[in-house]
mmCIF file of C-alpha atoms in Angstrom:
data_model
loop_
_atom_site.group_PDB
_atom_site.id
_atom_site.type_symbol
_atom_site.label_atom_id
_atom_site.label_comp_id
_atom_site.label_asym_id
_atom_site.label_seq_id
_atom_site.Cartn_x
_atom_site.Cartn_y
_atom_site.Cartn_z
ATOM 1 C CA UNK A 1 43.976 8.322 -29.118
ATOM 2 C CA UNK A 2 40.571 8.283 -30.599
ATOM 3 C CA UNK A 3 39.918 4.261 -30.074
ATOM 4 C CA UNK A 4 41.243 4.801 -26.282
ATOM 5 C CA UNK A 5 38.557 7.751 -25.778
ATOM 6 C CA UNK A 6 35.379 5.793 -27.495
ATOM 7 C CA UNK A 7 36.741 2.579 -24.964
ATOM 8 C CA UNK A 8 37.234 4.838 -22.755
ATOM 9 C CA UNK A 9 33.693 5.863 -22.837
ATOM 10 C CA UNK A 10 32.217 2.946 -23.300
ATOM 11 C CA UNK A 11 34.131 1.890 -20.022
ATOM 12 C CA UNK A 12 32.536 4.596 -18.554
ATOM 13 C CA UNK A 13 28.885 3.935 -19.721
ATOM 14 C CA UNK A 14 28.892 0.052 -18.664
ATOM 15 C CA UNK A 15 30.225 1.114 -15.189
ATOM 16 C CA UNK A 16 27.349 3.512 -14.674
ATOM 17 C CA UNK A 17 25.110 0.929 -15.961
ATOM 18 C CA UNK A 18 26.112 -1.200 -13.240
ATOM 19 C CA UNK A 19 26.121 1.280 -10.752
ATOM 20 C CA UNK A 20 22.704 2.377 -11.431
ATOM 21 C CA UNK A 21 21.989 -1.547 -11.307
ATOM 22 C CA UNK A 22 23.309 -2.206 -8.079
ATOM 23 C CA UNK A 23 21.661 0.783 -6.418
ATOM 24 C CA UNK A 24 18.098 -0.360 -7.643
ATOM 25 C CA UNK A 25 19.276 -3.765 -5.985
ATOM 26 C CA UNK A 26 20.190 -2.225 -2.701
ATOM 27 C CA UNK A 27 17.361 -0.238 -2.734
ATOM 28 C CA UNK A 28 14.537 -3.306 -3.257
ATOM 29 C CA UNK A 29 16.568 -5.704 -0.752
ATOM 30 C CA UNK A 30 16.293 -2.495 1.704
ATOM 31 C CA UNK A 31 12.513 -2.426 1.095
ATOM 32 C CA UNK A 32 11.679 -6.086 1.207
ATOM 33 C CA UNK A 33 13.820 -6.421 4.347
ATOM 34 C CA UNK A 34 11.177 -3.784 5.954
ATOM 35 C CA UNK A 35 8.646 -5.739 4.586
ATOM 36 C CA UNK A 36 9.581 -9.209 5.716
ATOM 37 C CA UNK A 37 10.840 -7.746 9.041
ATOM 38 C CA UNK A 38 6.665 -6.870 9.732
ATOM 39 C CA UNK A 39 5.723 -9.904 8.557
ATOM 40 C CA UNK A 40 7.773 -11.776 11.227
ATOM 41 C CA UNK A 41 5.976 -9.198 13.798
ATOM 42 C CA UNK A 42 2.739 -10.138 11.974
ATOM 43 C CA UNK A 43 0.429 -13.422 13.122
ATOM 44 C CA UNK A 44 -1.805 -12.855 10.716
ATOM 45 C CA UNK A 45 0.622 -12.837 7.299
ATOM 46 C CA UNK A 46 -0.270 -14.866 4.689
ATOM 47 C CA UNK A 47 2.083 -14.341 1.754
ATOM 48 C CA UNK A 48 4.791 -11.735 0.514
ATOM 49 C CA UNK A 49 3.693 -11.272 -3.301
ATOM 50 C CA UNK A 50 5.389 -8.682 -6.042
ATOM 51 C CA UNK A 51 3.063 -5.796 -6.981
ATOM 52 C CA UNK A 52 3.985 -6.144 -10.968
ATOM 53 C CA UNK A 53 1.533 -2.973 -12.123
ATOM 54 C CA UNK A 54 -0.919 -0.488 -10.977
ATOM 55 C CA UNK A 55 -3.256 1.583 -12.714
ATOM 56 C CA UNK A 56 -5.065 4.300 -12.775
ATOM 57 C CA UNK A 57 -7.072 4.598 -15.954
ATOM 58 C CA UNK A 58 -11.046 6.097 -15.843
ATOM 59 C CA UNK A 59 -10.164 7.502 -12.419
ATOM 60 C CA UNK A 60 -10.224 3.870 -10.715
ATOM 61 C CA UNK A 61 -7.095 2.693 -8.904
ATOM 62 C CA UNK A 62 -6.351 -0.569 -9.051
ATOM 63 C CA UNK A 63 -2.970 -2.827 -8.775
ATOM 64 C CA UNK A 64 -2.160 -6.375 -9.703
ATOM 65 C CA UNK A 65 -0.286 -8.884 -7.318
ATOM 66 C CA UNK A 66 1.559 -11.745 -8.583
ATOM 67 C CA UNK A 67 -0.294 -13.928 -5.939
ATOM 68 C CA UNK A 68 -4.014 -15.438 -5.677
ATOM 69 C CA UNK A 69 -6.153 -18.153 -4.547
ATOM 70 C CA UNK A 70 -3.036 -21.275 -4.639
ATOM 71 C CA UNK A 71 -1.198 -18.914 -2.186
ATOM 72 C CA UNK A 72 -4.272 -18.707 0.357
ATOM 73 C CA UNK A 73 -5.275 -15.072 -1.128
ATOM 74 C CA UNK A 74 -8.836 -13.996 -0.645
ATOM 75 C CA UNK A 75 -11.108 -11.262 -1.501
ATOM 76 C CA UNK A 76 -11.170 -8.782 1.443
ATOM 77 C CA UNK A 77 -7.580 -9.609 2.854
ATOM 78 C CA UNK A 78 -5.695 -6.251 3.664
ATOM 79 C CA UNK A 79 -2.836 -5.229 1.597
ATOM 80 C CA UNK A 80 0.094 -3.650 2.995
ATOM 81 C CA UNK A 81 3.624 -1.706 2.527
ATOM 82 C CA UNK A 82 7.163 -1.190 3.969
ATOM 83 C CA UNK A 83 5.482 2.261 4.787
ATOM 84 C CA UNK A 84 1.719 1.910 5.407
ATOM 85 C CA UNK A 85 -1.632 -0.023 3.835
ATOM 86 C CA UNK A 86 -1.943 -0.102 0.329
ATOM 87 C CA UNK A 87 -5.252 -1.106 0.037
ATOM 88 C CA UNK A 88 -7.213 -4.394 -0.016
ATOM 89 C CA UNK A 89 -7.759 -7.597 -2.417
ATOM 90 C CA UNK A 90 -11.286 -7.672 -4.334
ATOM 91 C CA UNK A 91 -10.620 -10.212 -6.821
ATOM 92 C CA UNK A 92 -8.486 -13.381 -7.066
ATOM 93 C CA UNK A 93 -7.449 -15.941 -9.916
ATOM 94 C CA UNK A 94 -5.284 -18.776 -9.331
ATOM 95 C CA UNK A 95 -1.827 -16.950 -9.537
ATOM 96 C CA UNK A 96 -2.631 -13.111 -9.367
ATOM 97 C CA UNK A 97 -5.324 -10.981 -7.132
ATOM 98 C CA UNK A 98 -6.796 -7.484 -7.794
ATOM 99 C CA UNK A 99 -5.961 -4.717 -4.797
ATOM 100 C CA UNK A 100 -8.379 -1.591 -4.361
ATOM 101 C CA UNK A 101 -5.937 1.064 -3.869
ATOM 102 C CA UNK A 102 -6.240 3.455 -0.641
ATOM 103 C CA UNK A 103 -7.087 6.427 -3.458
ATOM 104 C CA UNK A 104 -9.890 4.796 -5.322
ATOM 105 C CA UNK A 105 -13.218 6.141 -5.068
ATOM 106 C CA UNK A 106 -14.821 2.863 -3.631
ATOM 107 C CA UNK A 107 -12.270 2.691 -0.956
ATOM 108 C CA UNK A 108 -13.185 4.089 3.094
ATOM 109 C CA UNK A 109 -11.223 3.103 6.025
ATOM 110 C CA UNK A 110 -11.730 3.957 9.425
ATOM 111 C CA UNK A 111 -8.772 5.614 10.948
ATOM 112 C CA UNK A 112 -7.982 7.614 13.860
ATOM 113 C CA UNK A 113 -5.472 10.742 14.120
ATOM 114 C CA UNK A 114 -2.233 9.378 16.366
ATOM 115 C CA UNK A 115 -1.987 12.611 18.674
ATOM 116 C CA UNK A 116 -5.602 12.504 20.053
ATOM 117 C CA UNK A 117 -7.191 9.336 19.215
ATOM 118 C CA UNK A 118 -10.020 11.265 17.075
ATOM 119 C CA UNK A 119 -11.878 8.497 14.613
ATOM 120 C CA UNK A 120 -12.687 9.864 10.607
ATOM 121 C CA UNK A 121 -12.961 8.091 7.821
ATOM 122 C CA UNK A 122 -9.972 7.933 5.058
ATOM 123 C CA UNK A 123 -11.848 7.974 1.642
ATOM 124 C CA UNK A 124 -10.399 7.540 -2.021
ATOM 125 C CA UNK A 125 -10.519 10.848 -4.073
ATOM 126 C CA UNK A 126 -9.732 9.044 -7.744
ATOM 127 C CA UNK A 127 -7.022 10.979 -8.200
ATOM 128 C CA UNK A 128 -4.196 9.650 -6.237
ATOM 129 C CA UNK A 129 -5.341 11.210 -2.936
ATOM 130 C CA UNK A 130 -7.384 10.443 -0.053
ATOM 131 C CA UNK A 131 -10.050 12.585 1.919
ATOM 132 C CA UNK A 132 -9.807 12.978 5.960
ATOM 133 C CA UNK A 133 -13.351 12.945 6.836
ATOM 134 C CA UNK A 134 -13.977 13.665 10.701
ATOM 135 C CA UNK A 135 -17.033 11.455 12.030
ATOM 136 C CA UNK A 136 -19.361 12.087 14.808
ATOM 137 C CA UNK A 137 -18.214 15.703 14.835
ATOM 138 C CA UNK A 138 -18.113 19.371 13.481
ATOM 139 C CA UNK A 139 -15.533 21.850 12.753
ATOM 140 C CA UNK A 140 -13.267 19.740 13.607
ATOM 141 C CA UNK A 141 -9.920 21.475 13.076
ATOM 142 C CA UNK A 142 -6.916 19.269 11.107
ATOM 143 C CA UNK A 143 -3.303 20.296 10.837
ATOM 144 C CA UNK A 144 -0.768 19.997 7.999
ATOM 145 C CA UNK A 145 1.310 16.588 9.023
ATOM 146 C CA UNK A 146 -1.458 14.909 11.089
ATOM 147 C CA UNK A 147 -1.062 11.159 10.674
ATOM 148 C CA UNK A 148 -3.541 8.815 10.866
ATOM 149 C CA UNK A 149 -3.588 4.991 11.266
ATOM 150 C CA UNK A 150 -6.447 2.313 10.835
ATOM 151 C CA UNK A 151 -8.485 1.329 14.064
ATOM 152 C CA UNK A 152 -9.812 -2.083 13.201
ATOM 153 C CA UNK A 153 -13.381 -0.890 12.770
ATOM 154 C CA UNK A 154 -14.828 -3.041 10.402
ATOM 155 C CA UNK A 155 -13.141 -6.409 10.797
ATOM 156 C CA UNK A 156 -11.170 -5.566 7.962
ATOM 157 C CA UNK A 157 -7.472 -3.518 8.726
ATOM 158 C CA UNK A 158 -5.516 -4.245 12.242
ATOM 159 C CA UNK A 159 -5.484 -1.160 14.077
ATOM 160 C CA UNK A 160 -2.361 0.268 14.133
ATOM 161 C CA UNK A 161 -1.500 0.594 10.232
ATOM 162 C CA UNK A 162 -0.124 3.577 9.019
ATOM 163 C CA UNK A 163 -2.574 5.277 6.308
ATOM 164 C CA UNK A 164 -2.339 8.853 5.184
ATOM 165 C CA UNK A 165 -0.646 12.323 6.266
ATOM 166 C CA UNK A 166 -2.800 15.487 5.935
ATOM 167 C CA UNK A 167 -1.171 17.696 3.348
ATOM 168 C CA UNK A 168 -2.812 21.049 3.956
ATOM 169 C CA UNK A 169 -4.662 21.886 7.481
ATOM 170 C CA UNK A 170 -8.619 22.560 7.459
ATOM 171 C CA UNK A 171 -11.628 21.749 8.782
ATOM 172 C CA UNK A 172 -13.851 18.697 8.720
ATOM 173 C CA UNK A 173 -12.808 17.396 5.555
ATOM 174 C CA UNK A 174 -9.134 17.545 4.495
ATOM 175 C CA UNK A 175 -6.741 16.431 1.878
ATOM 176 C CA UNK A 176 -4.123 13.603 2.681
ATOM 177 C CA UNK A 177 -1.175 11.835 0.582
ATOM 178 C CA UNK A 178 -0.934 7.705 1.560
ATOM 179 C CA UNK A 179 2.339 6.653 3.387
ATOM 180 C CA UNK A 180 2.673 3.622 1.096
ATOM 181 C CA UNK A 181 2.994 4.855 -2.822
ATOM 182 C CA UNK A 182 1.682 1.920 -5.264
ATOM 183 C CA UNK A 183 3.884 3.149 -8.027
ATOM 184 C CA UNK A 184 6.965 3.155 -6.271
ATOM 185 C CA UNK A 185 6.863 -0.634 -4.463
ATOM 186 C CA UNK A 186 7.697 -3.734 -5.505
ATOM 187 C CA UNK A 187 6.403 -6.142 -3.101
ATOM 188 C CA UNK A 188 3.525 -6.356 -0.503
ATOM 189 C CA UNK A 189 2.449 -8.285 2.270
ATOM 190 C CA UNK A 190 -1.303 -9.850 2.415
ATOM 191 C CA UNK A 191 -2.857 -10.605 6.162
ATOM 192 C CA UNK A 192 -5.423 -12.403 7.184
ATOM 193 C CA UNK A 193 -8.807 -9.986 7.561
ATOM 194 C CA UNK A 194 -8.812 -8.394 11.509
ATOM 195 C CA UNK A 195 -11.919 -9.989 12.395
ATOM 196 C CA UNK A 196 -12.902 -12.614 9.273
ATOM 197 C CA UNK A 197 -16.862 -12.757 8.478
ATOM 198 C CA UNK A 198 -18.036 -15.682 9.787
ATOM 199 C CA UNK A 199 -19.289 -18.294 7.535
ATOM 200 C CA UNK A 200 -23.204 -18.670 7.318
ATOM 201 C CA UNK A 201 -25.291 -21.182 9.404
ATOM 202 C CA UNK A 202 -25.919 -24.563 7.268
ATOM 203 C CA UNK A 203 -29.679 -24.150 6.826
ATOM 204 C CA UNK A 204 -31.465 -27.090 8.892
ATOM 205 C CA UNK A 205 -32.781 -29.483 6.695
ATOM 206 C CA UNK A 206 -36.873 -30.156 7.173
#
């Protein structure tokens, strides 16, 4: 009886094993099936790379993408999620690129609030979180929920991307929590910049 109880449980401990397994499975094909499923929509994708670590050590938030310069990655391509933008590329190597989270300190994005069209500016806190800055205004009132999405100001981000929802209402300057969560995704698309810089003049030779 005692040998069919510790099978038994060891039965029982393999099976949830593969349970848990399968879910995590389910759950990453779900997510890179949203993923891939905006890149078809996309015209400007230019490869579906795994995010294998982000950090946020010293109060800067970076991640790491298992993708770089031999898969067409630049500095200043946009960075996105199943849910929303992730942030952008600032450094590449060969095989792997450097993304500037959404909630770093050195990241703004211009963004617009969905129900009215009203521009601010989404700005890493450091910590996480990002700051709903109204522009061009003053007492500008923001609720609890309001979304906000990029507006393609700046060349950078195609309007249209899904950035941050305000946590707490205020004015002017408000706290917001980013749709797409670096810690919790496994894969990300990189586009092409909205509007790429162009390349300088050649200088006319004397």
């Amino acid at each position: 009886m005692k040998q069919e109880n510790v099978a038994l449980r060891a039965d029982r401990e393999r099976t949830r094993a593969l349970l848990m397994r399968a879910r995590t499975i389910a759950y990453d094909n779900r997510r890179l099936r949203s993923l891939l499923a905006i890149r078809e929509r996309s015209t400007a994708s230019v490869v579906t790379a795994r995010l294998v670590s982000s950090s946020a050590s010293s109060g800067r938030r970076y991640a790491l993408l298992n993708a770089g310069r031999w898969n067409g990655v630049l500095p200043g391509m946009p960075v996105r999620g199943p849910d929303g933008l992730i942030g952008r590329v600032v450094e590449t190597g060969p095989n792997a690129a450097r993304i500037l989270l959404l909630s770093d300190g050195d990241s703004i994005v211009p963004v617009r609030r969905t129900r009215d069209g009203m521009p601010a500016i989404a700005a890493g806190r450091g910590d996480g979180m990002i700051d709903i800055r109204s522009v061009n205004a003053t007492n500008v009132r923001f609720n609890a929920g309001d979304l906000f999405v990029t507006t393609g100001t700046g060349g950078i981000y195609a309007p249209g991307v899904p950035v941050a929802r305000v946590t707490k209402a205020g004015s002017d300057s408000v706290m917001a929590r980013g749709f797409a969560d670096p810690d919790t995704l496994d894969f990300a698309l990189v586009e092409r910049m909205f509007m790429p810089v162009p390349p300088p003049r050649p200088v006319a030779q004397q």
